[in-house]
CSV table of C-alpha atoms in Angstrom, one decimal:
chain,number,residue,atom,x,y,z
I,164,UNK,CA,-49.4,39.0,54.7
I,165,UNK,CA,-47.1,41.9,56.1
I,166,UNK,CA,-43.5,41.7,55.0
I,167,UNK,CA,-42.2,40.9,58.1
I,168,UNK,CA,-44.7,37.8,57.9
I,169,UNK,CA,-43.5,36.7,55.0
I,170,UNK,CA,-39.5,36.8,55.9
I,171,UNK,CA,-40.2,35.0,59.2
I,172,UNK,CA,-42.2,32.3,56.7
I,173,UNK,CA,-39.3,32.6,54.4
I,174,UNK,CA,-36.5,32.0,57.5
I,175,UNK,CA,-38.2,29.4,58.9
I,176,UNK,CA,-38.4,27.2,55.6
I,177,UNK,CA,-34.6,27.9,55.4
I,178,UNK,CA,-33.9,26.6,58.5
I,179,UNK,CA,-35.9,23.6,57.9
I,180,UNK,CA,-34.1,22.9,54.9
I,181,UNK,CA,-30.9,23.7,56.7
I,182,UNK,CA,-31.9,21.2,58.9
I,183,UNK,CA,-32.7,18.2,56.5
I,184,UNK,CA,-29.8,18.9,54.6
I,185,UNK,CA,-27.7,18.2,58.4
I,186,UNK,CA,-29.7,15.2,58.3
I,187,UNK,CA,-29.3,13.9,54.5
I,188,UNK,CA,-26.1,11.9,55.4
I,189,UNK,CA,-27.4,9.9,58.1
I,190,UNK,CA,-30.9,9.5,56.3
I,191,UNK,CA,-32.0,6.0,54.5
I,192,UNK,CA,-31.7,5.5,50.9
I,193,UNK,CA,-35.2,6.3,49.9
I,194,UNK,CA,-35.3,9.7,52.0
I,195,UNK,CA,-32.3,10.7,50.2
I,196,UNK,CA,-34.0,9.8,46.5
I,197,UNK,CA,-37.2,11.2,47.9
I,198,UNK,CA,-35.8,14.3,48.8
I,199,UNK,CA,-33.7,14.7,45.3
I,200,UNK,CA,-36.9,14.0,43.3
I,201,UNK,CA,-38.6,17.1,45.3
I,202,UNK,CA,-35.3,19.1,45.3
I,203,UNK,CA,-35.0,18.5,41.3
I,204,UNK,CA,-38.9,19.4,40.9
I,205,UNK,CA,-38.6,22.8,42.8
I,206,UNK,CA,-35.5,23.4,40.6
I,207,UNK,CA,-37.5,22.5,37.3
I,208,UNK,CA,-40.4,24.9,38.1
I,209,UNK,CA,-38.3,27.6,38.5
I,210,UNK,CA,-36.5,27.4,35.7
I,211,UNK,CA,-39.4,27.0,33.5
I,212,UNK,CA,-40.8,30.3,34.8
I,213,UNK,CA,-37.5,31.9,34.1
I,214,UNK,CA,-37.1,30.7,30.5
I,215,UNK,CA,-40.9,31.8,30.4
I,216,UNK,CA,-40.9,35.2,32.1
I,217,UNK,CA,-37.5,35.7,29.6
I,218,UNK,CA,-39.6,34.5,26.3
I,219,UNK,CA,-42.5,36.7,27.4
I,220,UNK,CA,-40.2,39.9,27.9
I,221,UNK,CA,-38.7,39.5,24.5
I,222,UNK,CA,-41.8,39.4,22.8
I,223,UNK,CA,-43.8,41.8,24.5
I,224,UNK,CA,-41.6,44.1,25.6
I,225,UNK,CA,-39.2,44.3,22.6
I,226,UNK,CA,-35.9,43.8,24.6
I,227,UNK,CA,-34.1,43.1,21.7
I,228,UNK,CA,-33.5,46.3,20.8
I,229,UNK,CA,-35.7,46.7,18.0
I,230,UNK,CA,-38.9,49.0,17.4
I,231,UNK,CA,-42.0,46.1,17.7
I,232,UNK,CA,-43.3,45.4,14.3
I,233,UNK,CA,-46.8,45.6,13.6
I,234,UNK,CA,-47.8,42.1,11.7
I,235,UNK,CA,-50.3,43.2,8.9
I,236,UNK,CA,-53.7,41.3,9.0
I,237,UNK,CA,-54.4,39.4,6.1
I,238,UNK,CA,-57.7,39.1,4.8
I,239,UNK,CA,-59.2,35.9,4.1
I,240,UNK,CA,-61.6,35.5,0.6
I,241,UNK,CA,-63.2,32.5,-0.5
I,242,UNK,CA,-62.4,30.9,-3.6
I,243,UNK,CA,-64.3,31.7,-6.6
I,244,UNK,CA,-65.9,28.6,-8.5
């Protein structure tokens, strides 16, 4: 998909929801829960990939500041009987 594609795709979903938004006051009841409960989903998802993108940079990509630590491997030995 070309860029240009993908803002026309992108302006055309905003006008839509431009649109329904218009709407929402006249709508009944259960369009209006409906369309919270979808709203509220969309909202979740992206911030769970935002907390998770953030988590993932910090502990990759040591964006705390400090030099990343090396954890030692420990060896494992069996018990002697």
């Amino acid at each position: 998909m070309s860029s240009e594609g993908f803002l026309k795709e992108m302006q055309t979903i905003g006008e839509k929801f431009l649109l329904k938004l218009q709407k929402l006051p006249k709508a009944d009841p259960v369009e209006i829960v409906s369309f919270c409960v979808v709203l509220l989903f969309i909202v979740t998802v992206l911030l769970l990939m935002i907390i998770a993108c953030s988590c993932c940079c910090y502990s990759c990509c040591s964006c705390d500041g400090r030099p990343e630590h090396r954890r030692r491997k420990i060896q494992v030995r069996p018990i002697a009987h």
